[in-house]
Amino acid sequence: MNALGRHILAEIHGCDAAILNDMAGVEAIMVEAALKAGAEVREVAFHKFSPQGVSGVVVISESHLAVHTWPEYGYAAVDVFTCGDSVNPWDACNYIVEQFRAQNFSASETLRGVLVEANAQKAAV
């Protein structure tokens, strides 16, 4: 099956709370994750919550990386959505896990824009 993109949803636990609460640090990690995956960064938007936590998105030519952190629980929810074959979303995800100093994580990958109908039409021609 062909798909337009790959979307990874990651549950990242046991992270360093100080890292998760540092907006500039989280932003730098997310941007670098996009670059390590081979993506082209277009725009970046992050917000620091009071008393704690960070949310943000890195818009890439190939789609996006997003993060929401709960430093008080050592937890981060991350999604990495890439389109095309030139960017590996797992490279970005693994880098984020490493930089957040996570004790454990789980992640699932979903294919987005599965081209079943287009393939069936091509086969019928």
Backbone as a chain_set.jsonl record, in Angstrom:
{"seq": "MNALGRHILAEIHGCDAAILNDMAGVEAIMVEAALKAGAEVREVAFHKFSPQGVSGVVVISESHLAVHTWPEYGYAAVDVFTCGDSVNPWDACNYIVEQFRAQNFSASETLRGVLVEANAQKAAV", "coords": {"N": [[0.833, -1.189, 0.0], [0.499, 2.202, -0.787], [1.168, 5.37, 0.707], [0.521, 8.766, 1.605], [1.77, 9.874, 3.774], [3.52, 9.415, 6.953], [2.691, 9.002, 10.313], [3.694, 9.418, 13.51], [2.828, 8.736, 16.8], [3.835, 9.454, 19.961], [4.309, 8.429, 23.307], [5.952, 9.651, 25.899], [7.798, 8.962, 28.686], [9.081, 9.475, 32.062], [10.826, 11.584, 31.777], [13.295, 14.232, 31.986], [12.366, 16.7, 34.105], [13.165, 19.398, 34.206], [14.116, 19.864, 31.645], [11.762, 19.492, 30.147], [10.334, 21.687, 30.972], [11.552, 23.889, 29.974], [11.171, 26.195, 27.684], [12.715, 27.297, 25.528], [14.667, 25.335, 25.302], [13.156, 23.0, 24.706], [12.078, 23.809, 22.274], [14.438, 24.06, 20.727], [15.279, 21.381, 20.709], [13.177, 20.16, 19.315], [13.303, 21.423, 16.812], [15.866, 20.644, 15.987], [15.421, 17.904, 15.895], [13.706, 17.707, 13.708], [15.459, 18.512, 11.679], [17.431, 16.509, 11.872], [15.978, 14.391, 10.93], [15.876, 14.942, 8.318], [14.204, 16.891, 7.371], [12.761, 19.982, 6.136], [12.651, 22.918, 7.793], [10.031, 25.197, 8.271], [8.327, 26.974, 9.835], [8.1, 27.968, 13.292], [6.489, 27.629, 16.385], [6.043, 28.17, 19.757], [4.876, 27.839, 23.161], [5.0, 28.782, 26.547], [3.619, 27.583, 29.474], [2.03, 28.638, 32.544], [1.859, 27.368, 35.735], [3.78, 25.661, 34.681], [5.06, 23.705, 31.91], [5.109, 23.137, 28.355], [4.088, 23.811, 25.056], [4.205, 23.194, 21.574], [4.881, 23.634, 18.048], [6.566, 22.541, 15.148], [6.633, 23.491, 12.01], [7.113, 21.846, 9.061], [8.299, 21.46, 5.695], [7.456, 19.002, 4.937], [5.347, 18.362, 6.634], [4.656, 18.245, 9.996], [5.974, 18.598, 13.4], [4.952, 18.096, 16.686], [4.564, 18.982, 20.166], [3.636, 18.475, 23.565], [4.128, 19.167, 26.89], [4.285, 17.88, 30.235], [5.827, 18.677, 32.81], [5.633, 18.152, 35.555], [4.85, 15.537, 35.683], [6.809, 14.294, 34.323], [6.378, 13.781, 31.66], [5.801, 13.682, 28.127], [3.884, 14.342, 25.268], [4.175, 13.538, 21.97], [4.004, 14.194, 18.5], [4.913, 13.229, 15.25], [4.702, 13.97, 12.017], [5.204, 13.136, 8.77], [5.509, 13.629, 5.271], [5.981, 12.014, 2.111], [8.996, 10.333, 0.932], [11.521, 11.102, 1.704], [12.06, 11.872, 4.307], [12.592, 10.585, 7.518], [10.466, 9.833, 10.011], [10.96, 8.418, 12.363], [13.622, 8.915, 13.001], [13.499, 11.527, 13.964], [11.738, 11.187, 16.154], [13.151, 9.353, 17.827], [15.398, 10.91, 18.428], [14.228, 12.975, 19.929], [13.259, 11.547, 22.181], [15.703, 10.716, 23.269], [16.916, 13.229, 23.856], [15.117, 14.315, 25.712], [15.756, 12.801, 27.812], [14.416, 10.44, 28.459], [13.011, 7.768, 30.382], [11.43, 5.738, 29.456], [9.403, 4.912, 26.599], [6.587, 4.749, 24.382], [5.434, 4.16, 21.108], [3.459, 4.621, 18.185], [2.923, 4.019, 14.726], [1.106, 5.424, 12.102], [-0.142, 5.122, 8.883], [-0.828, 7.755, 6.698], [-3.224, 9.076, 4.447], [-3.64, 6.836, 2.747], [-3.326, 5.328, -0.34], [-5.284, 3.611, -1.629], [-7.494, 3.591, -3.414], [-6.453, 5.008, -5.623], [-4.43, 3.267, -6.413], [-5.933, 1.035, -7.136], [-7.293, 2.022, -9.322], [-5.18, 2.441, -11.117], [-4.34, -0.181, -11.506], [-6.503, -1.184, -12.874], [-6.324, -0.095, -15.359]], "CA": [[0.0, 0.0, 0.0], [1.193, 3.489, -0.788], [0.562, 6.375, 1.574], [1.079, 10.109, 1.454], [2.607, 10.225, 4.907], [3.663, 8.569, 8.13], [2.405, 9.791, 11.504], [4.089, 8.736, 14.74], [2.333, 9.27, 18.07], [4.737, 8.945, 20.994], [4.068, 8.656, 24.728], [7.328, 9.671, 26.402], [7.703, 9.007, 30.149], [10.321, 9.48, 32.837], [11.703, 12.622, 31.211], [13.878, 15.239, 32.87], [11.368, 17.761, 34.268], [13.756, 20.704, 33.88], [14.149, 19.973, 30.182], [10.386, 19.644, 29.662], [9.789, 22.989, 31.364], [12.394, 24.924, 29.362], [10.609, 26.428, 26.361], [13.775, 27.449, 24.523], [15.313, 24.037, 25.148], [12.239, 22.108, 23.994], [12.034, 24.305, 20.893], [15.699, 23.691, 20.057], [15.266, 19.928, 20.513], [12.197, 19.827, 18.273], [13.842, 21.89, 15.528], [16.983, 19.765, 15.638], [14.838, 16.603, 15.539], [13.237, 17.832, 12.324], [16.634, 18.558, 10.808], [18.065, 15.188, 11.882], [15.139, 13.497, 10.126], [16.014, 15.343, 6.924], [13.107, 17.788, 7.016], [13.024, 21.408, 5.91], [11.863, 23.688, 8.753], [9.373, 26.383, 7.704], [7.918, 27.891, 10.898], [8.191, 27.426, 14.64], [5.667, 28.351, 17.355], [6.045, 27.51, 21.057], [4.261, 28.596, 24.245], [5.31, 28.333, 27.913], [2.47, 27.717, 30.361], [2.295, 28.955, 33.939], [3.207, 27.45, 36.281], [4.76, 24.81, 34.011], [4.647, 23.024, 30.689], [5.413, 23.754, 27.063], [3.463, 23.251, 23.858], [4.751, 23.831, 20.391], [4.849, 22.956, 16.758], [7.558, 22.873, 14.137], [6.054, 23.241, 10.695], [8.142, 21.473, 8.098], [7.762, 21.323, 4.334], [6.902, 17.661, 4.834], [4.195, 18.345, 7.539], [4.893, 18.916, 11.275], [6.298, 17.94, 14.659], [4.261, 18.802, 17.762], [4.872, 18.492, 21.502], [2.961, 19.025, 24.743], [4.858, 18.603, 28.026], [3.808, 17.953, 31.605], [7.038, 18.444, 33.602], [5.296, 17.612, 36.877], [4.698, 14.091, 35.536], [7.918, 13.783, 33.524], [5.7, 13.208, 30.484], [5.629, 14.487, 26.914], [3.149, 13.766, 24.146], [4.839, 14.027, 20.756], [3.651, 13.589, 17.224], [5.791, 13.545, 14.124], [3.982, 13.627, 10.796], [6.008, 13.477, 7.601], [5.004, 13.196, 3.971], [7.046, 11.693, 1.168], [9.952, 9.28, 1.294], [12.85, 11.633, 1.99], [12.192, 12.184, 5.727], [12.276, 9.454, 8.383], [9.928, 10.351, 11.267], [11.546, 7.722, 13.511], [14.854, 9.607, 13.367], [13.094, 12.66, 14.8], [11.17, 10.67, 17.403], [14.224, 8.792, 18.658], [16.216, 12.017, 18.907], [13.463, 13.658, 20.991], [13.29, 10.668, 23.352], [17.058, 10.802, 23.823], [17.173, 14.566, 24.4], [14.269, 14.51, 26.89], [16.307, 11.878, 28.81], [13.283, 9.593, 28.839], [13.25, 6.436, 30.929], [10.736, 4.813, 28.574], [8.426, 5.5, 25.693], [5.911, 3.868, 23.431], [5.048, 4.937, 19.93], [2.795, 3.884, 17.114], [2.971, 4.683, 13.43], [-0.087, 5.298, 11.274], [-0.006, 5.645, 7.528], [-1.842, 8.768, 6.409], [-3.469, 9.23, 3.016], [-3.398, 5.571, 2.052], [-3.787, 5.506, -1.716], [-5.88, 2.353, -2.096], [-8.322, 3.851, -4.601], [-5.596, 5.381, -6.749], [-3.753, 2.061, -6.876], [-6.926, 0.172, -7.797], [-7.57, 2.62, -10.631], [-4.018, 2.183, -11.949], [-4.328, -1.601, -11.829], [-7.602, -1.457, -13.779], [-6.014, 0.475, -16.673]], "C": [[0.872, 1.245, 0.0], [0.441, 4.454, 0.117], [1.248, 7.709, 1.327], [2.018, 10.458, 2.602], [2.615, 9.184, 5.997], [3.509, 9.454, 9.358], [2.734, 8.955, 12.737], [3.504, 9.485, 15.927], [3.16, 8.627, 19.168], [4.303, 9.384, 22.38], [5.437, 8.534, 25.394], [7.298, 9.928, 27.911], [9.081, 9.018, 30.798], [11.326, 10.483, 32.318], [12.243, 13.54, 32.302], [12.919, 16.437, 32.931], [11.912, 19.135, 33.89], [13.806, 20.921, 32.375], [12.75, 20.236, 29.649], [9.789, 20.997, 29.982], [10.549, 24.165, 30.76], [11.941, 25.147, 27.921], [11.686, 26.526, 25.285], [14.468, 26.114, 24.264], [14.451, 23.052, 24.375], [12.161, 22.517, 22.525], [13.285, 23.888, 20.123], [15.743, 22.189, 19.769], [14.337, 19.561, 19.364], [12.695, 20.264, 16.893], [14.98, 20.977, 15.072], [16.478, 18.374, 15.244], [14.353, 16.616, 14.093], [14.409, 17.795, 11.355], [17.327, 17.197, 10.733], [17.283, 14.182, 11.044], [15.233, 13.821, 8.641], [14.933, 16.283, 6.437], [13.593, 19.222, 6.805], [12.087, 22.211, 6.809], [11.334, 24.956, 8.093], [9.017, 27.408, 8.765], [7.959, 27.18, 12.233], [7.33, 28.28, 15.559], [5.61, 27.547, 18.647], [5.451, 28.436, 22.104], [4.634, 27.96, 25.577], [4.099, 28.599, 28.784], [2.924, 28.051, 31.771], [1.372, 28.094, 34.788], [4.232, 26.596, 35.537], [4.173, 24.191, 32.759], [4.917, 23.839, 29.44], [4.604, 23.037, 25.989], [4.076, 23.944, 22.658], [4.648, 22.969, 19.159], [5.982, 23.474, 15.886], [6.922, 22.489, 12.807], [7.195, 22.986, 9.728], [7.499, 21.372, 6.721], [7.029, 20.005, 4.185], [5.747, 17.415, 5.805], [4.534, 19.016, 8.861], [5.415, 17.977, 12.351], [5.6, 18.763, 15.735], [4.601, 18.162, 19.096], [4.006, 19.21, 22.528], [3.633, 18.362, 25.938], [4.125, 18.837, 29.344], [5.01, 17.654, 32.498], [6.747, 17.798, 34.951], [5.099, 16.091, 36.86], [5.861, 13.461, 34.76], [7.444, 13.198, 32.206], [5.639, 14.206, 29.329], [4.841, 13.68, 25.893], [3.731, 14.39, 22.886], [4.208, 13.39, 19.542], [4.549, 14.139, 16.132], [5.087, 13.038, 12.877], [4.822, 14.093, 9.621], [5.358, 12.919, 6.345], [6.192, 12.914, 3.058], [7.999, 10.663, 1.73], [11.31, 9.8, 1.757], [13.102, 11.901, 3.471], [11.782, 10.952, 6.538], [11.764, 9.964, 9.728], [10.499, 9.672, 12.501], [12.868, 8.353, 13.936], [14.542, 10.782, 14.291], [12.601, 12.181, 16.157], [12.256, 10.153, 18.335], [15.131, 9.883, 19.223], [15.522, 12.74, 20.064], [13.5, 12.845, 22.28], [14.648, 10.763, 24.047], [17.294, 12.141, 24.506], [16.32, 14.893, 25.62], [14.729, 13.632, 28.059], [15.222, 10.964, 29.367], [13.738, 8.25, 29.392], [12.566, 5.377, 30.067], [9.78, 5.575, 27.665], [7.749, 4.4, 24.891], [5.465, 4.749, 22.28], [4.358, 4.026, 18.935], [2.862, 4.711, 15.841], [1.692, 4.379, 12.669], [0.232, 5.848, 9.899], [-1.148, 6.608, 7.279], [-1.996, 8.883, 4.899], [-3.165, 7.974, 2.24], [-4.084, 5.623, 0.691], [-4.336, 4.211, -2.302], [-6.646, 2.583, -3.382], [-7.468, 4.191, -5.81], [-4.879, 4.152, -7.303], [-4.699, 1.137, -7.613], [-7.237, 0.71, -9.198], [-6.408, 2.352, -11.583], [-3.991, 0.73, -12.41], [-5.401, -1.936, -12.859], [-7.295, -0.966, -15.196], [-5.22, -0.442, -17.524]], "O": [[1.871, 1.314, 0.717], [-0.777, 4.36, 0.269], [2.4, 7.767, 0.898], [2.951, 11.243, 2.43], [1.85, 8.219, 5.984], [4.116, 10.522, 9.443], [2.124, 7.913, 12.974], [3.658, 10.7, 16.052], [3.189, 7.403, 19.297], [3.972, 10.548, 22.606], [6.014, 7.448, 25.446], [6.834, 10.976, 28.361], [10.087, 8.64, 30.199], [12.534, 10.265, 32.404], [11.699, 13.603, 33.404], [12.691, 17.105, 31.922], [11.19, 19.948, 33.313], [13.569, 22.027, 31.889], [12.563, 21.104, 28.796], [8.832, 21.418, 29.333], [10.209, 25.32, 31.02], [12.292, 24.368, 27.034], [11.569, 25.893, 24.235], [14.815, 25.804, 23.124], [14.943, 22.348, 23.494], [12.175, 21.664, 21.637], [13.19, 23.415, 18.991], [16.196, 21.775, 18.701], [14.689, 18.73, 18.526], [12.521, 19.537, 15.915], [15.043, 20.587, 13.906], [17.046, 17.737, 14.357], [14.562, 15.659, 13.349], [14.351, 17.12, 10.327], [17.76, 16.778, 9.66], [17.857, 13.232, 10.512], [14.734, 13.071, 7.802], [14.756, 16.459, 5.232], [14.679, 19.607, 7.238], [10.872, 22.193, 6.616], [12.077, 25.694, 7.445], [9.357, 28.583, 8.628], [7.866, 25.954, 12.306], [7.416, 29.507, 15.529], [5.187, 26.392, 18.649], [5.507, 29.658, 21.97], [4.59, 26.738, 25.718], [3.602, 29.724, 28.828], [4.065, 27.781, 32.147], [0.164, 28.107, 34.55], [5.434, 26.778, 35.733], [2.957, 24.156, 32.571], [4.949, 25.069, 29.472], [4.456, 21.815, 26.014], [4.421, 25.125, 22.712], [4.374, 21.77, 19.212], [6.31, 24.66, 15.884], [6.704, 21.311, 12.522], [8.115, 23.792, 9.591], [6.283, 21.216, 6.609], [6.087, 19.898, 3.399], [5.199, 16.312, 5.794], [4.693, 20.237, 8.89], [5.32, 16.754, 12.246], [5.648, 19.993, 15.703], [4.889, 16.968, 19.171], [3.686, 20.389, 22.382], [3.706, 17.135, 26.004], [3.446, 19.846, 29.535], [5.203, 16.509, 32.906], [7.536, 16.985, 35.433], [5.174, 15.44, 37.902], [5.897, 12.246, 34.563], [8.027, 12.243, 31.692], [5.451, 15.406, 29.53], [5.098, 12.495, 25.681], [3.776, 15.612, 22.748], [3.91, 12.196, 19.54], [4.89, 15.321, 16.096], [4.898, 11.834, 12.699], [5.118, 15.28, 9.483], [4.733, 11.859, 6.372], [7.265, 13.497, 3.213], [7.836, 10.182, 2.852], [12.164, 9.011, 2.162], [14.246, 12.136, 3.861], [10.742, 10.349, 6.272], [12.553, 10.482, 10.519], [10.526, 10.271, 13.576], [13.203, 8.33, 15.12], [15.24, 11.004, 15.281], [13.004, 12.713, 17.192], [12.266, 10.491, 19.518], [15.581, 9.791, 20.365], [16.16, 13.076, 21.062], [13.746, 13.395, 23.353], [14.722, 10.879, 25.27], [17.819, 12.184, 25.619], [16.746, 15.666, 26.478], [14.171, 13.702, 29.154], [15.124, 10.746, 30.575], [14.723, 7.673, 28.931], [13.056, 4.253, 29.956], [9.407, 6.717, 27.931], [8.262, 3.29, 24.745], [5.158, 5.927, 22.459], [4.635, 2.829, 18.855], [2.858, 5.942, 15.878], [1.249, 3.233, 12.598], [0.815, 6.925, 9.774], [-2.298, 6.319, 7.607], [-1.015, 8.798, 4.16], [-2.512, 8.023, 1.197], [-5.273, 5.925, 0.592], [-3.89, 3.77, -3.362], [-6.466, 1.841, -4.348], [-7.735, 3.709, -6.91], [-4.735, 4.008, -8.517], [-4.317, 0.52, -8.607], [-7.419, -0.061, -10.141], [-6.64, 2.06, -12.756], [-3.66, 0.441, -13.561], [-5.233, -2.874, -13.638], [-7.956, -1.392, -16.144], [-4.884, -0.098, -18.657]]}, "num_chains": 1, "name": "protein.A"}
